[in-house]
């Protein structure tokens, strides 16, 4: 292990600060840190805190604008107006970045939801896709474990049916059906 | 292809925003920051809700008239006629809970 203490001439071991490069780098880092802290605290004491805040807020709102995309570019004006009022603008700007992310994720989710809505809007499409999968699953259970186990997959089929109906109800999907003759 | 209006899910934050919009005076409509302050929700929650409600036609957003002195223009939000009707219906069906879903399933089975 390298010792931080100066070299002991009697033992012949060398300390890390004996190296003039390491000593110089340590002094430089220390001075740079003090300089930055001094500038920031000086700004704060002179009431120039808003300058640092302004940079942080601009960076965060710029990031939110990038995430948001071109279609929502007008939102930046709204957010800037709201940020003006906030007592904690950096925190608010971070929230705005979160809002931009959520809006973008919701756009992505819509891409996945739309095909699902199309499938769920028809019994033929829904059960035409799910039916064979479930039939194969039951046949597989039967082949592997016999009729007893296959019988226990029936609650799963009922759960699938209930799940499909629940999704249709939750997403407000009207199912297209063929016309039934009058009086039925 | 135009995307259909989003379905509004009655989550607690959505209800908080709608309740606030329902309670505010039309002459003094709230804007994003005021909504976050009065509902206690963060901007990360409020803005996506406002966007979804606006796309669904439940609320209308309008920029402040003129150019105010010393600050940027705000975007005001108010509940639309459709929004009032839909929200009342959603609240009524929410009271019934799971019953419509179960009823829907049994109706379809018959």
mmCIF file of C-alpha atoms in Angstrom:
data_model
loop_
_atom_site.group_PDB
_atom_site.id
_atom_site.type_symbol
_atom_site.label_atom_id
_atom_site.label_comp_id
_atom_site.label_asym_id
_atom_site.label_seq_id
_atom_site.Cartn_x
_atom_site.Cartn_y
_atom_site.Cartn_z
ATOM 1 C CA UNK A 1 0.000 0.000 0.000
ATOM 2 C CA UNK A 2 1.234 3.510 -0.789
ATOM 3 C CA UNK A 3 1.767 5.692 2.264
ATOM 4 C CA UNK A 4 0.382 9.258 2.289
ATOM 5 C CA UNK A 5 3.061 10.348 4.741
ATOM 6 C CA UNK A 6 6.416 11.705 3.698
ATOM 7 C CA UNK A 7 9.183 9.268 3.124
ATOM 8 C CA UNK A 8 10.971 7.966 6.129
ATOM 9 C CA UNK A 9 14.644 8.193 5.270
ATOM 10 C CA UNK A 10 15.460 5.475 7.773
ATOM 11 C CA UNK A 11 12.980 2.914 6.294
ATOM 12 C CA UNK A 12 13.543 3.891 2.689
ATOM 13 C CA UNK A 13 9.736 3.860 1.910
ATOM 14 C CA UNK A 14 8.415 6.657 -0.328
ATOM 15 C CA UNK A 15 5.171 8.730 0.391
ATOM 16 C CA UNK A 16 2.664 9.693 -2.325
ATOM 17 C CA UNK A 17 3.232 13.437 -1.821
ATOM 18 C CA UNK A 18 6.920 12.996 -2.533
ATOM 19 C CA UNK A 19 5.978 12.906 -6.189
ATOM 20 C CA UNK A 20 5.968 16.560 -7.345
ATOM 21 C CA UNK A 21 3.351 15.810 -10.058
ATOM 22 C CA UNK A 22 0.838 14.364 -7.559
ATOM 23 C CA UNK A 23 1.418 17.228 -5.138
ATOM 24 C CA UNK A 24 0.925 19.784 -7.923
ATOM 25 C CA UNK A 25 -2.279 18.088 -9.121
ATOM 26 C CA UNK A 26 -3.699 17.985 -5.567
ATOM 27 C CA UNK A 27 -2.973 21.663 -5.040
ATOM 28 C CA UNK A 28 -4.494 22.531 -8.435
ATOM 29 C CA UNK A 29 -7.713 20.562 -7.748
ATOM 30 C CA UNK A 30 -8.003 22.158 -4.318
ATOM 31 C CA UNK A 31 -7.559 25.673 -5.722
ATOM 32 C CA UNK A 32 -10.039 25.028 -8.564
ATOM 33 C CA UNK A 33 -12.676 23.705 -6.135
ATOM 34 C CA UNK A 34 -12.224 26.717 -3.843
ATOM 35 C CA UNK A 35 -12.465 29.045 -6.844
ATOM 36 C CA UNK A 36 -15.761 27.512 -8.072
ATOM 37 C CA UNK A 37 -17.272 27.456 -4.572
ATOM 38 C CA UNK A 38 -16.115 31.062 -4.040
ATOM 39 C CA UNK A 39 -17.743 32.239 -7.288
ATOM 40 C CA UNK A 40 -21.027 30.464 -6.570
ATOM 41 C CA UNK A 41 -21.233 31.699 -2.993
ATOM 42 C CA UNK A 42 -20.251 35.207 -4.145
ATOM 43 C CA UNK A 43 -23.052 35.161 -6.724
ATOM 44 C CA UNK A 44 -25.496 34.029 -4.112
ATOM 45 C CA UNK A 45 -24.445 36.707 -1.644
ATOM 46 C CA UNK A 46 -24.772 39.404 -4.305
ATOM 47 C CA UNK A 47 -28.255 38.215 -5.221
ATOM 48 C CA UNK A 48 -27.119 36.752 -8.532
ATOM 49 C CA UNK A 49 -28.484 33.328 -7.693
ATOM 50 C CA UNK A 50 -30.957 33.690 -10.547
ATOM 51 C CA UNK A 51 -28.078 33.579 -13.045
ATOM 52 C CA UNK A 52 -27.116 30.034 -12.035
ATOM 53 C CA UNK A 53 -30.779 29.133 -11.815
ATOM 54 C CA UNK A 54 -31.403 30.563 -15.249
ATOM 55 C CA UNK A 55 -28.758 28.270 -16.783
ATOM 56 C CA UNK A 56 -30.159 25.209 -15.000
ATOM 57 C CA UNK A 57 -33.741 26.078 -15.935
ATOM 58 C CA UNK A 58 -32.814 26.737 -19.564
ATOM 59 C CA UNK A 59 -31.001 23.394 -19.713
ATOM 60 C CA UNK A 60 -33.986 21.531 -18.224
ATOM 61 C CA UNK A 61 -36.613 23.247 -20.375
ATOM 62 C CA UNK A 62 -34.405 22.683 -23.430
ATOM 63 C CA UNK A 63 -34.258 18.989 -22.539
ATOM 64 C CA UNK A 64 -38.042 18.919 -22.061
ATOM 65 C CA UNK A 65 -38.460 20.557 -25.474
ATOM 66 C CA UNK A 66 -36.197 17.951 -27.071
ATOM 67 C CA UNK A 67 -38.117 15.078 -25.503
ATOM 68 C CA UNK A 68 -41.469 16.651 -26.317
ATOM 69 C CA UNK A 69 -40.920 16.804 -30.057
ATOM 70 C CA UNK A 70 -41.917 19.300 -32.710
ATOM 71 C CA UNK A 71 -45.666 18.782 -32.405
ATOM 72 C CA UNK A 72 -45.685 20.086 -28.849
ATOM 73 C CA UNK A 73 -43.132 22.869 -29.281
ATOM 74 C CA UNK A 74 -45.769 25.430 -28.251
ATOM 75 C CA UNK A 75 -45.822 23.869 -24.776
ATOM 76 C CA UNK A 76 -42.430 25.451 -24.094
ATOM 77 C CA UNK A 77 -44.096 28.899 -23.958
ATOM 78 C CA UNK A 78 -46.668 27.629 -21.486
ATOM 79 C CA UNK A 79 -44.004 26.056 -19.295
ATOM 80 C CA UNK A 80 -41.845 29.172 -19.324
ATOM 81 C CA UNK A 81 -44.842 31.249 -18.194
ATOM 82 C CA UNK A 82 -45.545 28.799 -15.363
ATOM 83 C CA UNK A 83 -41.872 28.554 -14.377
ATOM 84 C CA UNK A 84 -41.745 32.329 -13.909
ATOM 85 C CA UNK A 85 -44.151 31.979 -11.021
ATOM 86 C CA UNK A 86 -42.668 28.976 -9.295
ATOM 87 C CA UNK A 87 -40.870 29.496 -6.003
ATOM 88 C CA UNK A 88 -38.702 26.456 -6.791
ATOM 89 C CA UNK A 89 -38.094 26.823 -10.534
ATOM 90 C CA UNK A 90 -35.427 24.102 -10.821
ATOM 91 C CA UNK A 91 -37.707 21.578 -9.180
ATOM 92 C CA UNK A 92 -40.580 22.706 -11.372
ATOM 93 C CA UNK A 93 -38.392 22.467 -14.497
ATOM 94 C CA UNK A 94 -37.410 18.918 -13.499
ATOM 95 C CA UNK A 95 -41.133 18.157 -13.209
ATOM 96 C CA UNK A 96 -41.650 19.591 -16.674
ATOM 97 C CA UNK A 97 -38.999 17.184 -18.019
ATOM 98 C CA UNK A 98 -40.973 14.391 -16.348
ATOM 99 C CA UNK A 99 -44.159 15.651 -18.017
ATOM 100 C CA UNK A 100 -42.462 15.663 -21.429
ATOM 101 C CA UNK A 101 -41.255 12.093 -20.851
ATOM 102 C CA UNK A 102 -44.720 10.896 -19.846
ATOM 103 C CA UNK A 103 -46.329 12.523 -22.870
ATOM 104 C CA UNK A 104 -43.800 10.871 -25.162
ATOM 105 C CA UNK A 105 -44.244 7.473 -23.498
ATOM 106 C CA UNK A 106 -47.995 7.834 -23.878
ATOM 107 C CA UNK A 107 -47.465 8.438 -27.629
ATOM 108 C CA UNK A 108 -45.497 5.189 -27.789
ATOM 109 C CA UNK A 109 -48.141 3.327 -25.794
ATOM 110 C CA UNK A 110 -50.809 4.553 -28.214
ATOM 111 C CA UNK A 111 -48.915 2.859 -31.038
ATOM 112 C CA UNK A 112 -49.246 -0.465 -29.223
ATOM 113 C CA UNK A 113 -52.803 0.058 -27.999
ATOM 114 C CA UNK A 114 -54.285 0.852 -31.419
ATOM 115 C CA UNK A 115 -53.653 -2.623 -32.952
ATOM 116 C CA UNK A 116 -54.973 -4.215 -29.754
ATOM 117 C CA UNK A 117 -58.164 -2.140 -30.007
ATOM 118 C CA UNK A 118 -58.543 -3.280 -33.618
ATOM 119 C CA UNK A 119 -58.220 -6.925 -32.571
ATOM 120 C CA UNK A 120 -60.595 -6.551 -29.609
ATOM 121 C CA UNK A 121 -63.233 -4.786 -31.734
ATOM 122 C CA UNK A 122 -64.113 -8.097 -33.419
ATOM 123 C CA UNK A 123 -64.918 -11.460 -31.856
ATOM 124 C CA UNK A 124 -63.545 -13.205 -34.939
ATOM 125 C CA UNK A 125 -60.188 -11.446 -34.667
ATOM 126 C CA UNK A 126 -59.968 -11.829 -30.872
ATOM 127 C CA UNK A 127 -60.937 -15.471 -30.585
ATOM 128 C CA UNK A 128 -59.416 -16.348 -33.946
ATOM 129 C CA UNK A 129 -56.077 -15.405 -32.414
ATOM 130 C CA UNK A 130 -56.585 -16.510 -28.804
ATOM 131 C CA UNK A 131 -58.623 -19.657 -29.534
ATOM 132 C CA UNK A 132 -55.917 -21.693 -31.313
ATOM 133 C CA UNK A 133 -53.302 -20.647 -28.731
ATOM 134 C CA UNK A 134 -55.531 -21.821 -25.889
ATOM 135 C CA UNK A 135 -56.476 -25.022 -27.734
ATOM 136 C CA UNK A 136 -52.796 -25.837 -28.299
ATOM 137 C CA UNK A 137 -52.049 -25.103 -24.632
ATOM 138 C CA UNK A 138 -54.838 -27.460 -23.468
ATOM 139 C CA UNK A 139 -53.729 -30.157 -25.946
ATOM 140 C CA UNK A 140 -50.161 -29.813 -24.691
ATOM 141 C CA UNK A 141 -51.220 -30.131 -21.044
ATOM 142 C CA UNK A 142 -53.324 -33.156 -21.985
ATOM 143 C CA UNK A 143 -50.429 -34.806 -23.849
ATOM 144 C CA UNK A 144 -47.977 -34.141 -21.013
ATOM 145 C CA UNK A 145 -50.129 -34.717 -17.953
ATOM 146 C CA UNK A 146 -53.395 -36.288 -19.038
ATOM 147 C CA UNK A 147 -57.058 -35.281 -18.883
ATOM 148 C CA UNK A 148 -57.055 -34.436 -15.189
ATOM 149 C CA UNK A 149 -54.628 -31.569 -15.622
ATOM 150 C CA UNK A 150 -56.250 -30.465 -18.885
ATOM 151 C CA UNK A 151 -59.538 -30.105 -17.002
ATOM 152 C CA UNK A 152 -57.869 -27.648 -14.632
ATOM 153 C CA UNK A 153 -57.008 -25.312 -17.537
ATOM 154 C CA UNK A 154 -60.723 -24.540 -17.962
ATOM 155 C CA UNK A 155 -60.693 -21.814 -15.262
ATOM 156 C CA UNK A 156 -57.862 -20.251 -17.290
ATOM 157 C CA UNK A 157 -60.110 -20.148 -20.376
ATOM 158 C CA UNK A 158 -62.853 -18.474 -18.330
ATOM 159 C CA UNK A 159 -60.299 -15.999 -16.960
ATOM 160 C CA UNK A 160 -59.185 -15.177 -20.524
ATOM 161 C CA UNK A 161 -62.789 -14.538 -21.546
ATOM 162 C CA UNK A 162 -63.372 -12.303 -18.503
ATOM 163 C CA UNK A 163 -60.088 -10.477 -19.183
ATOM 164 C CA UNK A 164 -61.039 -9.764 -22.797
ATOM 165 C CA UNK A 165 -64.464 -8.464 -21.739
ATOM 166 C CA UNK A 166 -62.903 -6.366 -18.984
ATOM 167 C CA UNK A 167 -60.431 -4.801 -21.451
ATOM 168 C CA UNK A 168 -63.219 -4.064 -23.914
ATOM 169 C CA UNK A 169 -65.259 -2.418 -21.182
ATOM 170 C CA UNK A 170 -62.314 -0.462 -19.810
ATOM 171 C CA UNK A 171 -61.204 0.834 -23.202
ATOM 172 C CA UNK A 172 -64.781 1.445 -24.338
ATOM 173 C CA UNK A 173 -64.522 -0.884 -27.344
ATOM 174 C CA UNK A 174 -67.775 -1.664 -29.153
ATOM 175 C CA UNK A 175 -67.686 -5.173 -30.636
ATOM 176 C CA UNK A 176 -68.745 -5.485 -34.268
ATOM 177 C CA UNK A 177 -71.186 -8.336 -34.721
ATOM 178 C CA UNK A 178 -73.219 -9.706 -37.582
ATOM 179 C CA UNK A 179 -76.884 -8.653 -37.652
ATOM 180 C CA UNK A 180 -79.258 -11.077 -35.979
ATOM 181 C CA UNK A 181 -82.642 -11.733 -37.521
ATOM 182 C CA UNK A 182 -85.532 -9.755 -36.000
ATOM 183 C CA UNK A 183 -87.308 -11.421 -33.085
ATOM 184 C CA UNK A 184 -84.330 -13.487 -31.895
ATOM 185 C CA UNK B 1 -54.913 8.693 -40.109
ATOM 186 C CA UNK B 2 -56.263 10.846 -37.293
ATOM 187 C CA UNK B 3 -55.983 9.261 -33.881
ATOM 188 C CA UNK B 4 -59.211 8.755 -31.909
ATOM 189 C CA UNK B 5 -59.688 10.880 -28.760
ATOM 190 C CA UNK B 6 -58.001 9.243 -25.771
ATOM 191 C CA UNK B 7 -60.126 7.429 -23.235
ATOM 192 C CA UNK B 8 -60.100 9.259 -19.918
ATOM 193 C CA UNK B 9 -59.273 7.074 -16.953
ATOM 194 C CA UNK B 10 -60.729 8.342 -13.705
ATOM 195 C CA UNK B 11 -57.579 8.238 -11.618
ATOM 196 C CA UNK B 12 -57.298 10.296 -8.438
ATOM 197 C CA UNK B 13 -55.054 12.987 -10.050
ATOM 198 C CA UNK B 14 -57.472 13.288 -13.007
ATOM 199 C CA UNK B 15 -60.392 13.719 -10.635
ATOM 200 C CA UNK B 16 -58.477 16.333 -8.635
ATOM 201 C CA UNK B 17 -57.801 18.357 -11.789
ATOM 202 C CA UNK B 18 -61.403 18.025 -13.007
ATOM 203 C CA UNK B 19 -62.812 18.941 -9.586
ATOM 204 C CA UNK B 20 -60.666 22.067 -9.554
ATOM 205 C CA UNK B 21 -61.774 23.054 -13.059
ATOM 206 C CA UNK B 22 -65.377 22.396 -12.079
ATOM 207 C CA UNK B 23 -65.072 24.588 -9.005
ATOM 208 C CA UNK B 24 -63.315 27.564 -10.593
ATOM 209 C CA UNK B 25 -65.050 30.680 -11.782
ATOM 210 C CA UNK B 26 -65.145 30.867 -15.617
ATOM 211 C CA UNK B 27 -63.949 34.488 -15.358
ATOM 212 C CA UNK B 28 -60.867 33.377 -13.449
ATOM 213 C CA UNK B 29 -59.705 30.196 -15.180
ATOM 214 C CA UNK B 30 -56.655 28.353 -13.819
ATOM 215 C CA UNK B 31 -53.393 27.803 -15.676
ATOM 216 C CA UNK B 32 -50.788 25.042 -15.323
ATOM 217 C CA UNK B 33 -48.903 26.434 -12.329
ATOM 218 C CA UNK B 34 -52.078 27.329 -10.432
ATOM 219 C CA UNK B 35 -53.442 23.832 -11.024
ATOM 220 C CA UNK B 36 -50.262 22.278 -9.601
ATOM 221 C CA UNK B 37 -50.447 24.574 -6.579
ATOM 222 C CA UNK B 38 -54.124 24.049 -5.828
ATOM 223 C CA UNK B 39 -54.232 20.308 -6.412
ATOM 224 C CA UNK B 40 -50.863 19.617 -4.786
ATOM 225 C CA UNK B 41 -49.826 17.574 -7.823
ATOM 226 C CA UNK B 42 -46.469 17.938 -9.557
ATOM 227 C CA UNK B 43 -46.076 19.366 -13.069
ATOM 228 C CA UNK B 44 -44.982 15.907 -14.250
ATOM 229 C CA UNK B 45 -48.491 14.685 -13.459
ATOM 230 C CA UNK B 46 -50.593 17.727 -14.291
ATOM 231 C CA UNK B 47 -49.439 18.533 -17.839
ATOM 232 C CA UNK B 48 -49.982 15.026 -19.277
ATOM 233 C CA UNK B 49 -53.472 14.990 -17.709
ATOM 234 C CA UNK B 50 -54.273 18.404 -19.184
ATOM 235 C CA UNK B 51 -53.090 17.260 -22.590
ATOM 236 C CA UNK B 52 -55.184 14.083 -22.487
ATOM 237 C CA UNK B 53 -58.293 15.958 -21.303
ATOM 238 C CA UNK B 54 -57.824 18.567 -24.013
ATOM 239 C CA UNK B 55 -57.416 15.909 -26.720
ATOM 240 C CA UNK B 56 -60.580 14.191 -25.488
ATOM 241 C CA UNK B 57 -62.459 17.501 -25.673
ATOM 242 C CA UNK B 58 -63.247 17.574 -21.959
ATOM 243 C CA UNK B 59 -61.385 20.835 -21.410
ATOM 244 C CA UNK B 60 -60.391 23.748 -23.591
ATOM 245 C CA UNK B 61 -57.082 25.562 -23.412
ATOM 246 C CA UNK B 62 -56.747 29.158 -24.522
ATOM 247 C CA UNK B 63 -53.850 31.595 -24.435
ATOM 248 C CA UNK B 64 -54.201 34.727 -22.352
ATOM 249 C CA UNK B 65 -55.453 37.708 -24.377
ATOM 250 C CA UNK B 66 -52.951 40.445 -25.105
ATOM 251 C CA UNK B 67 -49.362 40.633 -23.914
ATOM 252 C CA UNK B 68 -49.073 40.984 -20.136
ATOM 253 C CA UNK B 69 -46.379 43.230 -18.692
ATOM 254 C CA UNK B 70 -43.302 41.607 -17.207
ATOM 255 C CA UNK B 71 -44.283 37.976 -17.738
ATOM 256 C CA UNK B 72 -45.046 35.574 -20.585
ATOM 257 C CA UNK B 73 -48.623 34.756 -21.616
ATOM 258 C CA UNK B 74 -50.368 32.018 -19.665
ATOM 259 C CA UNK B 75 -52.480 29.213 -21.032
ATOM 260 C CA UNK B 76 -55.848 29.034 -19.292
ATOM 261 C CA UNK B 77 -57.918 25.884 -18.981
ATOM 262 C CA UNK B 78 -61.671 25.523 -18.574
ATOM 263 C CA UNK B 79 -64.100 22.622 -18.540
ATOM 264 C CA UNK B 80 -66.084 22.270 -21.777
ATOM 265 C CA UNK B 81 -69.762 21.342 -21.998
ATOM 266 C CA UNK B 82 -68.770 17.851 -23.152
ATOM 267 C CA UNK B 83 -66.397 17.601 -20.210
ATOM 268 C CA UNK B 84 -69.115 18.477 -17.704
ATOM 269 C CA UNK B 85 -71.487 15.855 -19.123
ATOM 270 C CA UNK B 86 -68.812 13.162 -19.466
ATOM 271 C CA UNK B 87 -67.402 13.808 -15.993
ATOM 272 C CA UNK B 88 -70.855 13.621 -14.412
ATOM 273 C CA UNK B 89 -71.476 10.332 -16.246
ATOM 274 C CA UNK B 90 -68.074 8.969 -15.233
ATOM 275 C CA UNK B 91 -68.707 9.837 -11.601
ATOM 276 C CA UNK B 92 -72.122 8.172 -11.714
ATOM 277 C CA UNK B 93 -70.718 4.969 -13.246
ATOM 278 C CA UNK B 94 -67.794 4.995 -10.817
ATOM 279 C CA UNK B 95 -70.224 4.781 -7.912
ATOM 280 C CA UNK B 96 -71.526 1.534 -9.372
ATOM 281 C CA UNK B 97 -67.966 0.121 -9.468
ATOM 282 C CA UNK B 98 -67.522 -3.366 -10.956
ATOM 283 C CA UNK B 99 -71.208 -4.016 -11.435
ATOM 284 C CA UNK B 100 -71.302 -2.757 -15.072
ATOM 285 C CA UNK B 101 -68.387 -4.993 -16.026
ATOM 286 C CA UNK B 102 -69.959 -8.112 -14.542
ATOM 287 C CA UNK B 103 -73.313 -7.133 -16.002
ATOM 288 C CA UNK B 104 -71.676 -6.618 -19.370
ATOM 289 C CA UNK B 105 -70.140 -10.113 -19.257
ATOM 290 C CA UNK B 106 -73.351 -11.860 -18.230
ATOM 291 C CA UNK B 107 -75.354 -9.904 -20.839
ATOM 292 C CA UNK B 108 -72.956 -11.006 -23.554
ATOM 293 C CA UNK B 109 -73.035 -14.637 -22.402
ATOM 294 C CA UNK B 110 -76.835 -14.792 -22.807
#
